[in-house]
Amino acid sequence: MISGSGAGMSVDKETLRRKYREERDKRLRPDGNDQYLRLTGRLASYLDDPYTPRTEREPRTDHVTVAFVGGGFAGLVTGARLKEAGVDDVRVIDKGGDFGGTWYWNRYPGAQCDTASYVYMPLLEETGHMPTEKYAHGPEILEHCRRIGERYGLYDHALFHTEVQDLRWDESRSRWRIRTDRGDDFTATFVALGIGPLHVPKLPGIPGIESFRGHSFHTSRWDYAYTGGDPSGAPLDRLAGKRVAIIGTGATAVQAVPHLARACAELYVFQRTPSSVDVRDNRPTDPQWFAEIAQPGWQQRWLTNFAANQSGAMPDEDLVMDGWTDIAGRVRAKIQALPREERSLERMLAAFEDCDFEKMAEIRARVDAVVSDPETAQRLKAWYRQLCKRPCFHDEYLQAFNLPGTHLVDTDGKGVQRLTETGVVAAGREYEVDCVIYASGFEVGTTWTRRAGFDLTGRDGVRLSEHWAEGMRSLHGIHAHGFPNAFLVQQAQGANLISNIPHNLTESGRTIAAVVEHALAHGYREVEVSEQAEEAWVELLRSGAGRILGSPDCTPGYYNNEGHAPGPATRLLVGHPHGAMAYFAHLDRWRESGTFEGLEFRA
Ligand code: NDP
């Protein structure tokens, strides 16, 4: 038994462990990732862009210095750093109609960042933008993406509503050949890929999904023409009198449900696994406070401080102070209370578990405090460790279940059973509705090439899918052997910082710009990581404790490959064995040395 802090509660650890196991077992299913439907064939219409009309244009057949696949934060921060390094012709290619990536597509009502804007929104210092809130809403973040695009001239060469179909290394000319679904066939000296981890929407693979005759859409293609309202939170007035089902209760649903609850006559929230929903505590940014903190170098200081708080580096101050840093602060306090000689890995892990139990007990107590109906409250409680699933933070989600028209349909871990022409069936009962909204997430546990929609063909015709057949291999998560002049922008095999993905991207962007600048300045035609350097990096990664997220003890979800043993696609998606801070420090030294050890530059 341990005593909890704050809420003054006590926790019986053995009982909790048993309860967590029971809840996990209830949800395990043999089909894992195969339970989901890809949006192909007739379902492909779910992917249509509801936001920007597609315009015709002539195919491109020219040459650029850098082509970047993906116009989200990855493309924007890398493009910005390349521009600063003097590369004028950076061509960003994106399937969306503008910059923004996830913020282009996810315009559902209530969308906002879950990590404080001051560290989440990139290039604030460079653009001089002050986030209006601690957790900015979607329209402001999308606007910021456009601001970066404008500020760095990235619109000049950008190709939107364009999907890359083939990327092929042309050995004879030391350049990449890029072909797209718009008939483009151009070349680039360098390519960089920042496709994002969550951009292929998926649907639950349930019978009858194509037979429903009412209206339906995925949250990443919100149909405001049907619901009324807009992304800035205007009431969804066309839902008045309507019966709406939302399937899924992950981070997206948690943000959208309060808006739906206020608008619909009847809202049915279909839940398979409850999310943990901690306090949000959003507030407007005080301009005077911001002016005080926004001194030269401020955003990098904040980024470093947030990462340090997340990764056990134990800094003395916590600038961001939110739900993400709270748990880290508690673990730190518990470990610091241990005599130095007792700080073994085992004791530290035990301290982590104690803090987690306390935290989750508080989150469950919050459900009781907020939700009036005790049975609904009971069903909204999450029984797993906080990082088993994506933690959520919201001050209106639980409250929405107190509205008379909002109904939680808990499926006790089984999920919805099927759709009929008129409604949704769960736990043997049919709920007739006018509209079904799928908040069912995105493909995660599948291979990189499947999610990208194209493969890379590198030196000697070797494909990236072949190179990664047994799992990802890279140096720093950025360079892959056999793929000269190509770079990856993502978090795995680098910092792997999950609470602030943009920090990973910013560092990669800076690194890529430094490498490209070096190659161009010295007239090198090619740069490629050596086989040995890649192997040494993968070995270093293997020496670590493995994946920080997704223990098999956890309830299934995309963090743990739906409860199945990690396949090749996910096995090596790990970070630096000594944590994000060690990675960033290593990368800083590596970049600044100017020798870029492990890379081979060829004239
Ligand atoms: P998720 O994958 O997190 O959630 C999908 C939901 O659909 C889950 O609740 C899942 O249940 C449910 N589901 C799947 N199949 C069925 C079924 N057959 N019956 C009933 N329910 C079903 O997707 P989200 O879009 O919510 O979030 C994806 C990720 O995007 C987040 O984890 C986060 O990383 C990111 N995100 C970030 C935000 C931010 O930073 N502001 C906001 C929103 C999302 P189960 O849990 O049982 O699998």
XYZ file of C-alpha atoms and ligand atoms in Angstrom:
651
model
C 0.000 0.000 0.000
C 1.300 3.469 -0.798
C -0.075 6.853 0.053
C -0.943 9.158 -2.773
C 0.014 12.785 -2.835
C -2.313 15.672 -3.405
C -5.619 13.903 -3.401
C -4.699 12.167 -0.140
C -5.621 8.768 -1.480
C -4.075 5.402 -0.882
C -3.466 2.752 -3.499
C -3.325 -1.010 -3.109
C -0.679 -1.817 -5.690
C -1.371 -5.524 -6.097
C -5.090 -4.994 -6.563
C -4.370 -2.309 -9.126
C -1.925 -4.445 -11.069
C -4.546 -7.205 -11.195
C -7.255 -4.804 -12.310
C -4.999 -3.388 -15.035
C -4.268 -6.900 -16.299
C -7.963 -7.824 -16.353
C -8.833 -4.688 -18.302
C -6.027 -5.348 -20.788
C -7.023 -8.978 -21.282
C -10.589 -7.967 -22.005
C -9.375 -5.869 -24.929
C -6.782 -8.155 -26.477
C -7.816 -9.461 -29.867
C -6.052 -11.756 -32.297
C -6.365 -9.523 -35.344
C -4.297 -6.635 -33.911
C -3.728 -3.989 -36.580
C -5.753 -6.009 -39.092
C -8.943 -5.039 -37.269
C -8.819 -1.673 -39.061
C -9.930 -0.764 -42.550
C -7.763 1.084 -45.023
C -9.625 3.747 -46.908
C -9.372 2.279 -50.362
C -11.891 1.451 -53.064
C -15.303 2.892 -52.252
C -14.084 4.048 -48.857
C -11.446 6.248 -50.504
C -14.000 9.053 -50.720
C -13.484 9.505 -46.976
C -10.067 10.906 -47.877
C -11.336 13.715 -50.106
C -10.134 17.162 -49.120
C -13.136 19.146 -47.839
C -11.104 22.310 -47.256
C -9.413 23.422 -50.482
C -10.552 22.971 -54.077
C -8.006 21.202 -56.234
C -6.677 23.335 -59.077
C -5.202 22.070 -62.306
C -1.575 22.866 -63.085
C 1.139 21.890 -65.523
C 3.385 18.978 -64.485
C 6.891 19.972 -63.311
C 9.880 18.569 -65.156
C 12.629 20.818 -63.760
C 15.387 20.440 -61.151
C 15.516 21.750 -57.559
C 18.238 21.592 -54.940
C 16.004 20.071 -52.270
C 12.656 18.315 -52.546
C 10.823 17.778 -49.268
C 7.931 15.347 -49.015
C 5.458 16.615 -46.420
C 4.312 20.161 -45.727
C 3.722 19.835 -42.009
C 6.022 21.003 -39.245
C 8.829 18.722 -40.547
C 8.865 20.322 -43.985
C 8.410 23.805 -42.614
C 11.222 23.728 -40.063
C 13.616 21.970 -42.423
C 12.674 24.303 -45.267
C 13.231 27.295 -42.996
C 16.692 26.133 -41.915
C 17.649 25.330 -45.518
C 16.584 28.792 -46.602
C 18.670 30.286 -43.811
C 21.568 28.208 -45.093
C 21.169 29.822 -48.505
C 19.243 27.110 -50.358
C 16.646 29.059 -52.295
C 14.900 26.339 -54.224
C 13.330 24.057 -51.637
C 10.296 22.325 -53.100
C 7.788 21.057 -50.555
C 5.290 18.496 -51.855
C 2.131 17.696 -49.926
C -1.101 15.813 -50.533
C -2.990 18.585 -48.723
C -4.011 21.890 -50.262
C -1.631 24.012 -48.147
C 1.035 23.805 -45.494
C 0.052 22.486 -42.076
C 0.234 18.683 -42.222
C -1.786 17.354 -39.321
C -3.127 20.855 -38.690
C -4.221 21.115 -42.292
C -6.316 17.974 -42.040
C -7.451 17.970 -38.429
C -9.864 20.882 -38.314
C -12.424 19.197 -36.114
C -14.071 21.512 -33.583
C -11.997 21.934 -30.460
C -8.697 20.860 -32.031
C -5.861 22.331 -30.022
C -2.323 21.380 -29.105
C -1.870 19.218 -26.047
C 1.659 20.433 -25.401
C 2.178 24.062 -24.401
C 2.266 26.311 -27.473
C 5.498 27.956 -26.345
C 7.348 24.704 -26.997
C 4.964 23.029 -29.428
C 4.744 25.749 -32.097
C 8.040 25.910 -33.973
C 9.989 29.001 -34.953
C 8.106 31.372 -32.654
C 11.180 33.441 -32.032
C 12.068 33.641 -35.720
C 8.553 34.671 -36.731
C 7.898 36.896 -33.712
C 4.564 35.215 -33.063
C 3.103 35.165 -29.574
C 0.731 32.218 -29.111
C -2.552 33.610 -27.869
C -3.103 30.757 -25.418
C -1.022 28.314 -23.431
C -2.608 25.606 -25.619
C -3.348 27.226 -28.968
C -6.313 26.105 -31.043
C -6.090 24.558 -34.495
C -6.812 27.660 -36.635
C -3.990 29.592 -34.962
C -1.550 26.722 -35.470
C -2.569 26.355 -39.115
C -2.121 30.091 -39.558
C 1.313 29.797 -37.997
C 2.220 27.107 -40.519
C 1.244 29.492 -43.293
C 3.236 32.229 -41.586
C 6.363 30.065 -41.685
C 5.673 29.204 -45.323
C 5.384 32.920 -46.199
C 8.241 34.110 -44.024
C 10.700 31.656 -45.603
C 9.374 31.848 -49.152
C 8.421 28.176 -49.130
C 5.269 28.791 -51.161
C 7.370 29.732 -54.190
C 8.165 26.156 -55.160
C 5.551 24.198 -53.198
C 3.340 21.612 -54.880
C 0.076 20.993 -53.046
C -2.587 18.369 -53.672
C 0.269 16.287 -54.974
C 1.231 12.775 -53.925
C 4.671 11.386 -54.542
C 4.484 8.014 -56.242
C 8.101 7.207 -56.860
C 11.468 8.410 -55.596
C 14.474 6.949 -57.351
C 18.208 7.609 -57.033
C 19.803 8.321 -60.406
C 23.318 7.091 -59.898
C 24.673 8.489 -63.155
C 23.619 12.026 -62.317
C 23.824 11.891 -58.505
C 20.320 13.146 -58.059
C 16.837 11.946 -57.168
C 14.083 11.514 -59.704
C 10.633 12.267 -58.310
C 7.349 11.283 -59.888
C 3.930 12.249 -58.592
C 0.249 11.620 -59.221
C 0.065 14.989 -61.005
C 2.365 13.867 -63.790
C 5.405 15.639 -62.315
C 8.740 14.101 -63.213
C 11.501 16.292 -61.844
C 14.873 15.876 -60.158
C 16.408 17.069 -56.919
C 19.955 17.004 -55.597
C 18.660 16.162 -52.153
C 15.388 14.758 -50.857
C 14.020 14.872 -47.338
C 10.988 13.053 -46.026
C 8.736 14.256 -43.250
C 5.521 12.390 -43.801
C 4.378 12.443 -40.164
C 3.481 9.528 -37.953
C -0.322 9.874 -38.083
C -1.697 10.839 -41.444
C -3.428 7.779 -42.911
C -6.931 7.718 -41.425
C -8.351 4.318 -40.545
C -11.829 3.030 -39.814
C -12.939 0.211 -37.553
C -13.223 -2.954 -39.617
C -16.774 -3.751 -38.668
C -19.469 -5.380 -40.768
C -21.922 -3.086 -42.471
C -19.704 -0.020 -42.528
C -20.551 0.589 -46.165
C -24.246 0.018 -45.708
C -24.973 2.943 -43.389
C -27.228 5.326 -45.301
C -26.933 8.350 -43.061
C -24.089 10.843 -43.202
C -20.588 9.877 -42.062
C -17.033 11.184 -42.080
C -13.665 10.806 -40.365
C -12.620 13.493 -37.887
C -9.611 14.404 -40.038
C -11.971 15.446 -42.843
C -14.576 17.296 -40.797
C -17.674 18.082 -42.794
C -18.691 21.567 -41.667
C -21.120 21.768 -44.557
C -23.090 19.084 -42.741
C -22.501 20.091 -39.108
C -22.446 23.871 -39.430
C -19.974 25.813 -37.336
C -16.307 26.197 -38.132
C -12.881 25.202 -36.810
C -12.698 28.258 -34.576
C -15.495 26.830 -32.435
C -18.634 28.475 -33.850
C -21.645 26.386 -32.800
C -22.340 23.325 -34.979
C -25.778 24.732 -35.647
C -26.821 22.304 -38.389
C -26.692 19.451 -35.886
C -29.652 20.885 -33.976
C -32.266 18.142 -33.751
C -29.814 15.517 -35.059
C -28.772 12.170 -33.548
C -25.052 11.711 -33.893
C -22.702 8.826 -33.089
C -19.003 9.343 -32.526
C -16.917 6.181 -32.551
C -13.734 6.366 -30.507
C -12.670 8.183 -27.375
C -9.005 8.991 -28.077
C -7.354 12.420 -28.016
C -9.395 13.614 -31.010
C -12.782 12.625 -29.597
C -11.908 14.137 -26.230
C -11.539 17.518 -27.926
C -14.508 17.224 -30.299
C -17.123 15.717 -27.973
C -17.826 18.893 -25.938
C -18.679 20.743 -29.161
C -20.909 17.952 -30.426
C -22.569 17.600 -27.037
C -23.598 21.247 -27.093
C -25.039 20.985 -30.608
C -26.761 17.625 -31.133
C -30.149 16.546 -29.925
C -28.662 13.179 -28.983
C -24.973 12.352 -28.977
C -23.863 8.726 -28.564
C -20.209 8.367 -27.641
C -19.073 4.805 -28.420
C -16.239 3.876 -26.127
C -13.988 0.832 -26.251
C -11.228 2.014 -23.913
C -11.584 5.160 -21.804
C -8.892 7.807 -22.158
C -7.191 9.244 -19.102
C -8.322 12.850 -19.008
C -6.314 15.134 -16.770
C -6.749 18.847 -16.102
C -6.158 21.143 -19.097
C -5.982 24.533 -17.388
C -5.684 26.547 -20.573
C -5.327 30.291 -20.331
C -4.684 33.274 -22.575
C -1.077 34.394 -22.881
C -0.422 37.562 -20.921
C 1.442 39.818 -23.401
C 3.438 41.435 -20.613
C 4.583 38.066 -19.290
C 5.424 36.962 -22.815
C 7.456 40.108 -23.478
C 9.450 39.324 -20.361
C 10.217 35.725 -21.283
C 10.744 36.317 -25.015
C 14.383 37.344 -24.730
C 16.887 36.187 -27.363
C 17.223 32.411 -27.376
C 14.080 31.964 -25.284
C 12.384 29.243 -27.296
C 15.437 27.015 -27.371
C 15.731 27.447 -23.582
C 12.102 26.423 -23.163
C 12.480 23.467 -25.496
C 15.541 22.266 -23.638
C 13.865 22.730 -20.277
C 10.735 20.854 -21.339
C 12.760 17.998 -22.812
C 14.959 17.858 -19.724
C 11.882 17.648 -17.508
C 10.583 14.793 -19.599
C 13.698 12.762 -19.781
C 14.969 12.377 -16.257
C 17.644 15.071 -16.570
C 16.172 16.624 -13.445
C 16.572 20.367 -14.026
C 15.805 22.641 -11.081
C 12.988 24.484 -12.770
C 9.952 23.517 -14.798
C 9.087 26.359 -17.167
C 6.069 24.744 -18.838
C 4.435 23.216 -15.764
C 1.690 21.017 -17.150
C 0.385 17.473 -17.074
C 3.370 16.203 -19.061
C 5.947 17.595 -16.674
C 3.885 16.876 -13.580
C 4.469 13.142 -13.634
C 8.175 13.644 -14.346
C 8.378 16.094 -11.423
C 6.774 13.601 -9.084
C 9.121 10.809 -10.128
C 12.056 13.172 -9.692
C 10.935 14.133 -6.184
C 10.529 10.486 -5.197
C 13.932 9.531 -6.546
C 15.604 12.499 -4.912
C 14.086 11.408 -1.607
C 15.966 8.101 -1.909
C 19.427 7.961 -0.337
C 21.998 8.067 -3.157
C 23.198 4.510 -2.570
C 19.632 3.223 -2.993
C 19.049 4.776 -6.414
C 19.198 1.497 -8.312
C 17.293 1.019 -11.591
C 14.856 -1.217 -9.750
C 14.121 1.385 -7.061
C 13.748 4.085 -9.674
C 11.292 2.005 -11.679
C 9.366 1.293 -8.487
C 9.243 5.031 -7.763
C 7.949 5.590 -11.287
C 5.228 3.001 -10.803
C 4.198 4.510 -7.451
C 3.884 7.952 -8.990
C 1.924 6.525 -11.889
C -0.518 4.737 -9.589
C -1.069 7.937 -7.643
C -1.506 10.001 -10.760
C -4.023 7.612 -12.280
C -5.916 7.422 -8.994
C -6.215 11.202 -9.086
C -7.395 11.122 -12.676
C -10.060 8.552 -11.758
C -11.070 10.584 -8.711
C -11.503 13.554 -11.032
C -14.052 11.571 -13.052
C -16.099 11.004 -9.891
C -15.822 14.656 -8.963
C -16.965 15.886 -12.390
C -19.467 13.360 -13.743
C -22.822 13.402 -11.975
C -24.089 9.930 -12.870
C -22.048 7.402 -10.852
C -22.423 4.609 -13.405
C -21.256 6.805 -16.279
C -18.382 8.008 -14.103
C -17.353 4.444 -13.372
C -17.253 3.607 -17.069
C -15.188 6.665 -17.944
C -12.334 5.594 -15.682
C -9.064 4.488 -17.249
C -7.473 1.375 -15.760
C -3.915 1.342 -17.080
C -0.672 3.199 -16.520
C -0.747 6.745 -17.812
C 1.675 6.223 -20.700
C -0.014 3.029 -21.893
C -2.208 5.217 -24.060
C -1.886 8.790 -25.173
C -2.675 10.916 -22.071
C -5.408 13.498 -22.624
C -6.018 16.833 -20.942
C -9.372 18.578 -21.065
C -11.685 20.656 -18.911
C -14.933 20.101 -20.828
C -14.869 16.479 -21.978
C -15.998 14.750 -18.785
C -18.392 17.631 -18.131
C -20.119 16.926 -21.471
C -21.504 13.677 -20.036
C -23.592 15.731 -17.600
C -25.636 17.143 -20.479
C -28.948 15.310 -20.877
C -28.468 14.592 -24.595
C -24.993 13.028 -24.261
C -24.892 9.263 -23.813
C -21.829 7.180 -23.159
C -22.165 3.815 -24.871
C -19.484 1.761 -23.203
C -18.729 -1.437 -25.075
C -16.706 -2.996 -22.252
C -13.609 -3.272 -24.384
C -15.326 -4.937 -27.319
C -16.000 -1.997 -29.600
C -18.927 -1.386 -31.876
C -20.230 -4.583 -33.475
C -21.619 -3.418 -36.774
C -23.382 -0.709 -38.665
C -26.824 -1.064 -40.107
C -28.470 1.140 -42.730
C -29.763 3.331 -39.947
C -27.452 3.122 -37.015
C -24.719 1.636 -34.863
C -24.935 -1.660 -32.996
C -23.031 -2.105 -29.751
C -23.519 -4.531 -26.887
C -26.445 -6.037 -28.779
C -28.421 -2.811 -29.087
C -28.948 -0.651 -32.151
C -28.649 3.103 -31.803
C -30.415 4.854 -34.669
C -28.532 7.942 -35.768
C -28.419 10.493 -38.576
C -24.657 10.761 -38.664
C -21.648 8.648 -37.704
C -18.353 10.393 -37.005
C -15.283 8.175 -36.973
C -12.764 9.332 -34.370
C -10.982 6.063 -34.984
C -7.473 7.366 -35.488
C -4.703 6.745 -37.960
C -2.471 3.916 -39.134
C 0.546 3.545 -36.901
C 1.904 0.014 -36.616
C 2.265 -0.433 -40.358
C 5.452 -0.038 -42.362
C 6.840 3.354 -43.260
C 6.510 2.722 -46.988
C 2.888 1.621 -46.681
C 2.020 4.787 -44.800
C 4.077 6.965 -47.155
C 2.366 5.509 -50.212
C 5.714 5.215 -52.032
C 9.023 3.454 -51.660
C 12.479 4.929 -52.104
C 14.740 3.218 -54.591
C 18.299 3.954 -53.588
C 21.755 2.905 -54.709
C 21.870 -0.335 -56.758
C 18.086 -0.433 -56.939
C 17.692 -1.290 -53.256
C 14.400 -0.146 -51.833
C 13.934 1.432 -48.426
C 11.382 -1.273 -47.612
C 14.109 -3.863 -48.275
C 16.714 -1.989 -46.272
C 14.255 -1.842 -43.371
C 12.817 -5.331 -43.786
C 14.040 -6.228 -40.284
C 13.259 -2.810 -38.853
C 14.397 0.755 -39.279
C 18.144 1.371 -39.661
C 19.658 4.823 -39.653
C 22.247 7.165 -38.264
C 20.561 9.592 -35.848
C 17.150 8.749 -37.298
C 18.106 10.944 -40.273
C 20.472 9.146 -42.677
C 20.088 5.646 -44.159
C 22.912 3.727 -45.844
C 22.321 3.158 -49.545
C 20.205 6.291 -49.833
C 22.633 9.101 -50.687
C 21.461 12.694 -50.422
C 18.274 11.563 -48.654
C 17.201 12.529 -45.148
C 14.432 11.560 -42.769
C 12.678 13.983 -40.451
C 10.960 12.154 -37.612
C 11.630 11.187 -34.018
C 12.564 7.482 -34.003
C 16.212 6.490 -33.545
C 16.853 10.018 -32.352
C 15.427 11.811 -29.334
C 12.168 9.908 -29.664
C 10.535 12.628 -27.605
C 6.838 11.841 -27.764
C 5.396 14.688 -25.725
C 6.806 17.318 -28.047
C 7.209 15.883 -31.527
C 8.152 19.270 -33.086
C 11.316 19.404 -30.966
C 12.574 16.265 -32.726
C 11.753 17.770 -36.099
C 13.430 21.084 -35.356
C 16.681 19.349 -34.478
C 16.547 17.189 -37.611
C 15.854 20.248 -39.737
C 18.860 22.031 -38.313
C 21.055 18.985 -38.910
C 19.949 18.506 -42.497
C 20.554 22.156 -43.296
C 24.075 21.892 -41.842
C 24.877 18.784 -43.905
C 23.459 20.224 -47.132
C 25.263 23.522 -46.588
C 28.527 21.654 -46.038
C 28.061 19.524 -49.158
C 27.201 22.513 -51.340
C 29.969 24.704 -49.950
C 32.579 22.057 -50.730
C 31.168 21.035 -54.071
C 30.326 17.497 -53.003
C 27.843 15.739 -55.232
C 26.924 13.051 -52.761
C 26.644 12.496 -49.057
C 25.802 9.127 -47.548
C 26.124 7.463 -44.175
C 28.620 4.607 -44.152
C 27.409 1.097 -43.429
C 29.600 0.942 -40.311
C 28.290 4.206 -38.888
C 24.705 3.109 -39.418
C 25.406 -0.269 -37.851
C 27.155 1.324 -34.866
C 24.184 3.621 -34.265
C 21.701 0.754 -34.437
C 23.895 -1.200 -32.000
C 23.897 1.757 -29.629
C 20.101 1.901 -29.832
C 19.882 -1.827 -29.163
C 21.906 -1.400 -25.973
C 19.080 0.636 -24.447
C 16.086 -0.486 -22.469
C 13.915 -0.715 -25.607
C 10.696 1.057 -26.362
C 9.606 3.497 -23.668
C 6.035 3.276 -24.795
C 3.895 0.284 -25.347
C 4.752 -2.320 -22.780
C 2.935 -5.595 -23.425
C 1.404 -5.134 -19.935
C -0.543 -2.233 -21.353
C -4.052 -2.190 -22.676
C -3.868 -2.521 -26.491
C -3.504 0.512 -28.671
C -1.158 1.982 -31.203
C 1.508 2.554 -28.536
C 1.979 -1.219 -28.183
C 1.141 -2.574 -31.623
C -2.410 -3.375 -30.455
C -1.038 -5.663 -27.745
C 0.964 -7.836 -30.136
C 4.706 -8.454 -30.091
C 6.381 -5.619 -31.971
C 6.853 -6.514 -35.619
C 9.798 -5.381 -37.734
C 8.005 -2.122 -38.489
C 8.069 -1.059 -34.854
C 10.822 -3.036 -33.130
C 13.567 -0.504 -33.664
C 11.439 2.602 -33.196
C 13.427 3.512 -30.116
C 15.391 6.538 -28.999
C 18.904 7.188 -27.733
C 19.581 4.789 -24.845
C 20.460 7.678 -22.515
C 17.432 9.742 -23.389
C 16.475 12.794 -25.394
C 18.924 15.160 -23.728
C 21.853 12.847 -24.436
C 20.753 12.652 -28.067
C 20.438 16.404 -28.458
C 23.837 16.947 -26.838
C 25.400 14.336 -29.118
C 23.822 15.856 -32.203
C 24.973 19.342 -31.228
C 28.556 18.180 -30.873
C 28.366 16.154 -34.080
C 27.027 19.086 -36.083
C 29.395 21.613 -34.617
C 32.475 19.455 -35.144
C 32.053 20.159 -38.850
C 33.358 16.680 -39.716
C 29.970 14.924 -39.608
C 31.543 11.670 -38.524
C 29.960 8.642 -40.182
C 28.924 10.529 -43.304
C 30.888 10.094 -46.503
C 31.012 13.117 -48.775
C 31.933 12.427 -52.397
C 32.930 14.892 -55.083
P -6.751 7.103 -31.496
O -6.134 6.019 -32.274
O -6.044 7.606 -30.329
O -8.194 6.722 -31.028
C -9.028 5.932 -31.808
C -10.236 5.599 -30.979
O -11.111 4.778 -31.734
C -9.872 4.823 -29.724
O -10.650 5.285 -28.664
C -10.228 3.391 -30.122
O -10.488 2.530 -29.041
C -11.484 3.681 -30.922
N -11.896 2.533 -31.718
C -11.199 1.883 -32.675
N -11.919 0.857 -33.146
C -13.090 0.853 -32.475
C -14.228 0.046 -32.498
N -14.321 -1.015 -33.315
N -15.243 0.357 -31.658
C -15.165 1.408 -30.835
N -14.100 2.215 -30.758
C -13.083 1.931 -31.566
O -7.039 8.292 -32.559
P -7.167 9.852 -32.296
O -7.501 10.463 -33.595
O -8.024 10.129 -31.137
O -5.719 10.272 -31.886
C -4.601 9.808 -32.602
C -3.373 10.503 -32.102
O -3.282 11.789 -32.672
C -3.320 10.747 -30.616
O -2.950 9.636 -29.902
C -2.319 11.847 -30.549
O -1.015 11.362 -30.625
C -2.657 12.645 -31.772
N -3.558 13.736 -31.418
C -2.976 14.824 -30.876
C -3.723 15.870 -30.500
C -3.030 17.040 -29.929
O -1.853 17.053 -29.693
N -3.708 18.065 -29.693
C -5.175 15.885 -30.633
C -5.698 14.682 -31.224
C -4.906 13.647 -31.587
P -9.280 1.771 -28.298
O -8.628 2.792 -27.444
O -9.913 0.695 -27.554
O -8.365 1.265 -29.380
